[in-house]
Coordinates of C-alpha atoms and ligand atoms in Angstrom, one line a residue:
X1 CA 67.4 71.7 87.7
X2 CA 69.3 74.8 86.7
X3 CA 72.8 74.4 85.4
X4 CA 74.1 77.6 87.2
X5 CA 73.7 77.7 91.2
X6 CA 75.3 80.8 92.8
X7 CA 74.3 81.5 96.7
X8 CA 70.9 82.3 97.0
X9 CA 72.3 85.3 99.6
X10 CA 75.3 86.5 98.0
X11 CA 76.3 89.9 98.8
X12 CA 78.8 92.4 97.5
X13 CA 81.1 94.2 99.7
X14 CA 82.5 97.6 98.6
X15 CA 85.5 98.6 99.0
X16 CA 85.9 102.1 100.9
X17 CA 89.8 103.3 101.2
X18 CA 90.5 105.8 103.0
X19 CA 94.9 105.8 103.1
X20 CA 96.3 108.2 101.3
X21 CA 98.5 106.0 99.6
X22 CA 96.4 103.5 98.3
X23 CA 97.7 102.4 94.6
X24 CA 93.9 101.8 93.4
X25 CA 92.4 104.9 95.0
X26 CA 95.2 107.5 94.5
X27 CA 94.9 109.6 97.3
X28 CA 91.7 110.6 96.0
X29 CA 89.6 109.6 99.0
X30 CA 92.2 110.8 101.9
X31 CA 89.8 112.7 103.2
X32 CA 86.5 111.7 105.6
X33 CA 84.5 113.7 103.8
X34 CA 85.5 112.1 100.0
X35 CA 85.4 108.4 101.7
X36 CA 81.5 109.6 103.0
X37 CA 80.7 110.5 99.4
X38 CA 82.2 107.6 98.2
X39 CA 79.9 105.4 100.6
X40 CA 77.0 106.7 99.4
X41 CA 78.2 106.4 95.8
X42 CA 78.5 102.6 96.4
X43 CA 75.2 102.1 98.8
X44 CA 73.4 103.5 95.7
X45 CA 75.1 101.4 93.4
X46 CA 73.4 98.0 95.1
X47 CA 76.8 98.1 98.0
X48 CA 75.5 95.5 101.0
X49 CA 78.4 95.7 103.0
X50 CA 80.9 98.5 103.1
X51 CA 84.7 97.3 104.2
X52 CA 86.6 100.2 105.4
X53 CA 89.9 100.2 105.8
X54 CA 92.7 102.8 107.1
X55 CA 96.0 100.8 106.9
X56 CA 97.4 99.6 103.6
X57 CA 98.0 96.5 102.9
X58 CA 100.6 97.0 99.6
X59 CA 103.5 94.9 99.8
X60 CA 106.1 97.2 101.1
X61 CA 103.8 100.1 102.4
X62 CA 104.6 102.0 105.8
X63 CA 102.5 100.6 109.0
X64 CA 100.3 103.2 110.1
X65 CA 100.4 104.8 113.9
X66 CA 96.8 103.3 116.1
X67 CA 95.9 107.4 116.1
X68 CA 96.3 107.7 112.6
X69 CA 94.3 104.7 111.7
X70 CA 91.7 105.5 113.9
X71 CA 91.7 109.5 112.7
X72 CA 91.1 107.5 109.3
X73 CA 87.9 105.3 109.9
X74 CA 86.4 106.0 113.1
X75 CA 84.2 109.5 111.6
X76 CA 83.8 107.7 108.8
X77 CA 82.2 104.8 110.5
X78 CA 80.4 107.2 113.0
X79 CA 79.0 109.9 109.4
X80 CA 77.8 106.3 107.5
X81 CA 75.9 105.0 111.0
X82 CA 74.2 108.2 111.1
X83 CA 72.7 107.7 107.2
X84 CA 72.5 103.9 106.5
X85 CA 71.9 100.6 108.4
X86 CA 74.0 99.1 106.0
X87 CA 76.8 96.6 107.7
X88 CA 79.9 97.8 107.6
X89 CA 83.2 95.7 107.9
X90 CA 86.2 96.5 109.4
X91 CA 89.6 96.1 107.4
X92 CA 92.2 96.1 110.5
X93 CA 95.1 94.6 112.1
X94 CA 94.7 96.0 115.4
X95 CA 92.6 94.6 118.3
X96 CA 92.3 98.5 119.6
X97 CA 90.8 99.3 115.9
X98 CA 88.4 96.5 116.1
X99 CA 87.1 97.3 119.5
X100 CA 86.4 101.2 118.6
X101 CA 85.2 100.6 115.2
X102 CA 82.3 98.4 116.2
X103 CA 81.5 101.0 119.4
X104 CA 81.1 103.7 116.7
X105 CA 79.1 101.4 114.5
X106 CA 81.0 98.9 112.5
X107 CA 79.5 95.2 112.7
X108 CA 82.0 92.7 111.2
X109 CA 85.6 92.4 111.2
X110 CA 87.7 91.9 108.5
X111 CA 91.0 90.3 109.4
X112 CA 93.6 89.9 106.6
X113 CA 95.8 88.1 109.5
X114 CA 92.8 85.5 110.7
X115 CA 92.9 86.7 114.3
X116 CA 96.5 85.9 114.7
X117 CA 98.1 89.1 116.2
X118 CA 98.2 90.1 119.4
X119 CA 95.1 89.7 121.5
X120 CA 92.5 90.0 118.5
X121 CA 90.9 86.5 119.0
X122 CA 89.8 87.5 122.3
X123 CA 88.9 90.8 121.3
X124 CA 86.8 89.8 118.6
X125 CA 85.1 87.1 120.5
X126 CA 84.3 89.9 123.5
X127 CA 82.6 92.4 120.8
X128 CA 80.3 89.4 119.6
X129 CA 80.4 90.4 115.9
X130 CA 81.0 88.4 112.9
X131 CA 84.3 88.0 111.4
X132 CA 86.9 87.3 108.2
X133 CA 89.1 85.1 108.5
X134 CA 91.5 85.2 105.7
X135 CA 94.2 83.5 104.7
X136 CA 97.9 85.1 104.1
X137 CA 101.5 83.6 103.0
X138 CA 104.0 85.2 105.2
X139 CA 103.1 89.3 106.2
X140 CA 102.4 92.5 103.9
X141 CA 106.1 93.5 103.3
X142 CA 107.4 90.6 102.3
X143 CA 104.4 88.0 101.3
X144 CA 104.6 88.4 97.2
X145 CA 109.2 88.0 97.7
X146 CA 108.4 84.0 97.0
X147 CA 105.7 82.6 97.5
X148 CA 105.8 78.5 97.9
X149 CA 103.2 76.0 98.5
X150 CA 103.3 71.9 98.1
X151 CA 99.5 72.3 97.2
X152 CA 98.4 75.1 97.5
X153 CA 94.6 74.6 97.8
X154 CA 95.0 72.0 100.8
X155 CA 97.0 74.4 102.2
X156 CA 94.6 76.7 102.4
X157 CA 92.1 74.7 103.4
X158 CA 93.8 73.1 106.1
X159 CA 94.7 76.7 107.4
X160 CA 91.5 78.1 107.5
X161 CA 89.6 75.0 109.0
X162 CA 92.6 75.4 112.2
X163 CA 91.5 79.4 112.2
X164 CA 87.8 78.6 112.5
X165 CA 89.1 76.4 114.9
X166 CA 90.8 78.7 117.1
X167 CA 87.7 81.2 116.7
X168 CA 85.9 78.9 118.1
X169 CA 87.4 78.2 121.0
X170 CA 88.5 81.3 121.8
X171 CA 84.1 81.9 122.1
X172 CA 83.4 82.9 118.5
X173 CA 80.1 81.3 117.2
X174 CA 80.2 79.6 114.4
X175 CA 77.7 81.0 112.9
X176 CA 79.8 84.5 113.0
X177 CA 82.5 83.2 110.8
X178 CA 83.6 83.8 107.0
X179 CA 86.3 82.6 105.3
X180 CA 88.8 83.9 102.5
X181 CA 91.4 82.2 101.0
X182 CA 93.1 85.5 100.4
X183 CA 93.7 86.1 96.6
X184 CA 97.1 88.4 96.2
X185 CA 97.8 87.8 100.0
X186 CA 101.7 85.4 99.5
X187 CA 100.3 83.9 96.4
X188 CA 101.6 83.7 92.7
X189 CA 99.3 84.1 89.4
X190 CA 99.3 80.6 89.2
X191 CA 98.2 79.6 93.1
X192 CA 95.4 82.3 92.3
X193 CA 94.1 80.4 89.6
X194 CA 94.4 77.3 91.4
X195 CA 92.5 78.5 94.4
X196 CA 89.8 80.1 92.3
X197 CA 89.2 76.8 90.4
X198 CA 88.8 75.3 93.3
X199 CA 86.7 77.7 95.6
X200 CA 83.7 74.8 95.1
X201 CA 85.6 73.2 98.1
X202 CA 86.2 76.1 100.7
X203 CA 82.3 75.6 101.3
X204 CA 83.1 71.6 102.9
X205 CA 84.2 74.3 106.0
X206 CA 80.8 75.3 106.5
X207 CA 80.8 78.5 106.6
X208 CA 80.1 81.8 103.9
X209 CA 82.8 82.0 101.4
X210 CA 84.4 85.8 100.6
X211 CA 86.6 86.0 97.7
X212 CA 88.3 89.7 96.7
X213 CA 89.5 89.3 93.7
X214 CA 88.6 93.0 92.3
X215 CA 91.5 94.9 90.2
X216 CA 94.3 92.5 91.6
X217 CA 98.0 92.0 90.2
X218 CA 96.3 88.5 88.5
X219 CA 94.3 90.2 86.4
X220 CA 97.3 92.9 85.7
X221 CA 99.6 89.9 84.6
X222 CA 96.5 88.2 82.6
X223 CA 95.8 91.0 80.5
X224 CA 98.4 93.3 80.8
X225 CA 96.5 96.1 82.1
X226 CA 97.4 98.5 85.0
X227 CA 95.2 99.0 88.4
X228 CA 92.8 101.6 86.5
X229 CA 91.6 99.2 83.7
X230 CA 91.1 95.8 85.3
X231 CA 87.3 96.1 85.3
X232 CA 86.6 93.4 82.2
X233 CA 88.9 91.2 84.0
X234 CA 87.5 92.0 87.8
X235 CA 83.5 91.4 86.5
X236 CA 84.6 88.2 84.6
X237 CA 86.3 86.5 88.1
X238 CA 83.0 88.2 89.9
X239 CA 81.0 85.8 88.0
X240 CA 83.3 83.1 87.9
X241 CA 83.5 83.1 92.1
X242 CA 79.9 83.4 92.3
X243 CA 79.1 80.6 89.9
X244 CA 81.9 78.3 92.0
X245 CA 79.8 79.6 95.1
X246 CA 81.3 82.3 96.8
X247 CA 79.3 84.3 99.2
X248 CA 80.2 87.5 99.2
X249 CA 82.1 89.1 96.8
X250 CA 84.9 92.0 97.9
X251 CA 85.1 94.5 94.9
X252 CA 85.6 98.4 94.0
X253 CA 83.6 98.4 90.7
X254 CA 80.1 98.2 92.9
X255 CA 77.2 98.9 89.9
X256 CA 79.2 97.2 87.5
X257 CA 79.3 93.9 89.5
X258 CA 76.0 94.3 90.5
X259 CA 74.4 94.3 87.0
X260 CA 77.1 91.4 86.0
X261 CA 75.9 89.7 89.2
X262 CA 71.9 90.5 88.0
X263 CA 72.7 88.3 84.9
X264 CA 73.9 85.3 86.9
X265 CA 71.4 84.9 89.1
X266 CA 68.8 85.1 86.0
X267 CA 70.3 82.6 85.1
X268 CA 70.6 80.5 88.4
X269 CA 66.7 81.5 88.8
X270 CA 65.6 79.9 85.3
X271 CA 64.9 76.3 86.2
Ligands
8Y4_301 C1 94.0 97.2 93.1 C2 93.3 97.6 94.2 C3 94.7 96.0 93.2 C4 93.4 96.9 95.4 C5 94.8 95.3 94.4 C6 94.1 95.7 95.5 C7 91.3 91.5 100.6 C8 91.0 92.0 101.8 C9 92.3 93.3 100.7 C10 90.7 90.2 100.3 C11 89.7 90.3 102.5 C12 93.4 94.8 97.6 C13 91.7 94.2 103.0 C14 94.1 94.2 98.7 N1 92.1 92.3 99.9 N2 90.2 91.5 102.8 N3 91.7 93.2 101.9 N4 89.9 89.7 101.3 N5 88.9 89.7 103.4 N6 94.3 95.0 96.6 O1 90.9 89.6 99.3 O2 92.3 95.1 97.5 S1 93.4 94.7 100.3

């Protein structure tokens, strides 16, 4: 028997921003034409699921107007359909989004809020496509002002086995759900950890595990490092959540977790 088991169909998601604002990004890839390029950069770099998304999530940032969002990843969406079959997920908080993301191509949604605004349960269950539900402390603005748990894991757990629930009945098969437990989302350092050490047990839900843990505050406190040189500490908690059996893996650095990724499942392979 091997001593390493990762999932035999772990995948990695690339991260495609395209706001403006975005504290990782810059404003570098504001543009539908720079977020294209950057698509292509990260489908060639081993990418099997893009995530776009057009409204930040930064503690504190500005909500973004429905036209703007959708002027932000609908030709995107539409320019990557046209080149590559490769599944693309949609980062959004509005029902509206979800519904004219997947019509222009997008085939998962990726919902930092579980399902739990407005009408995008039912939404979600009417477009038939799979979906993240993730878990968040509080909302954007004010989620990192004081985070508290009694236990944090069983917290999360119970949370996320009530939103599978809900997907569920609201006509969401089950075989079209993923769950996150949402590192950086109303969390300290010290919950991360604690949910990361004990990812093993998100899998009792029975369903695919995602865990983004790429270039996040953690790592910053950890090492002391700013957004731009987290990439040590991002591959090292890529390996760490596949080896504790995550399922897909949410990260910027694509090639560089892919080859870190190569390693581990040598390893998983050598019986
Ligand atoms: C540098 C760059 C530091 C980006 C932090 C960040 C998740 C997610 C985000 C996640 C799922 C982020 C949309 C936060 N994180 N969706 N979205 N899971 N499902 N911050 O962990 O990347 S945005």
């Amino acid at each position: 028997m091997p001593q390493v088991t990762i999932s035999s169909n772990l995948r990695i998601m690339g991260v495609i921003n395209t706001t403006p604002d975005s504290f990782s990004d810059g404003g570098l890839f504001d543009t539908t034409e720079k977020a294209f390029e950057h698509a292509m950069k990260l489908i060639a770099d081993g990418a099997q699921i893009l995530d776009v998304g057009g409204e930040s999530t930064r503690p504190g940032s500005q909500p973004v107007s429905l036209d703007e969002e959708l002027a932000r990843v609908i030709p995107l969406i539409k320019a990557v359909r046209q080149v590559s079959t490769i599944p693309i997920s949609i980062d959004t908080s509005k029902p509206l989004v979800m519904q004219s993301a997947v019509e222009a191509g997008a085939d998962i949604i990726n919902s930092i809020w579980a399902l739990r605004l407005d009408d995008s349960l039912e939404v979600a269950a009417e477009l038939g496509v799979p979906v993240c539900l993730m878990h968040m402390q509080g909302t954007p603005e004010t989620m990192q002002q004081n985070p508290h748990y009694e236990n944090v894991v069983t917290e999360v757990r119970d949370f996320l086995a009530a939103r599978i629930d809900a997907a569920v009945d609201a006509g969401i098969a089950i075989e079209n759900i993923i769950v996150d437990p949402g590192f950086g989302f109303g969390k300290t350092t010290a919950h991360n950890l604690q949910l990361l050490n004990s990812l093993a047990e998100f899998r009792s839900l029975g369903v695919p595990v995602l865990a983004g843990l790429s270039r996040k505050k953690m790592i910053g406190r950890i090492l002391d490092r700013p957004a731009d040189q987290r990439l040590y500490g991002s591959l090292s908690l890529a390996v760490m959540a596949a080896m504790l059996g995550a399922d897909i893996l949410r990260v910027h650095d694509v090639a560089e977790t892919a080859e870190a990724i190569t390693m581990v499942r040598a390893l998983a392979e050598a019986a």
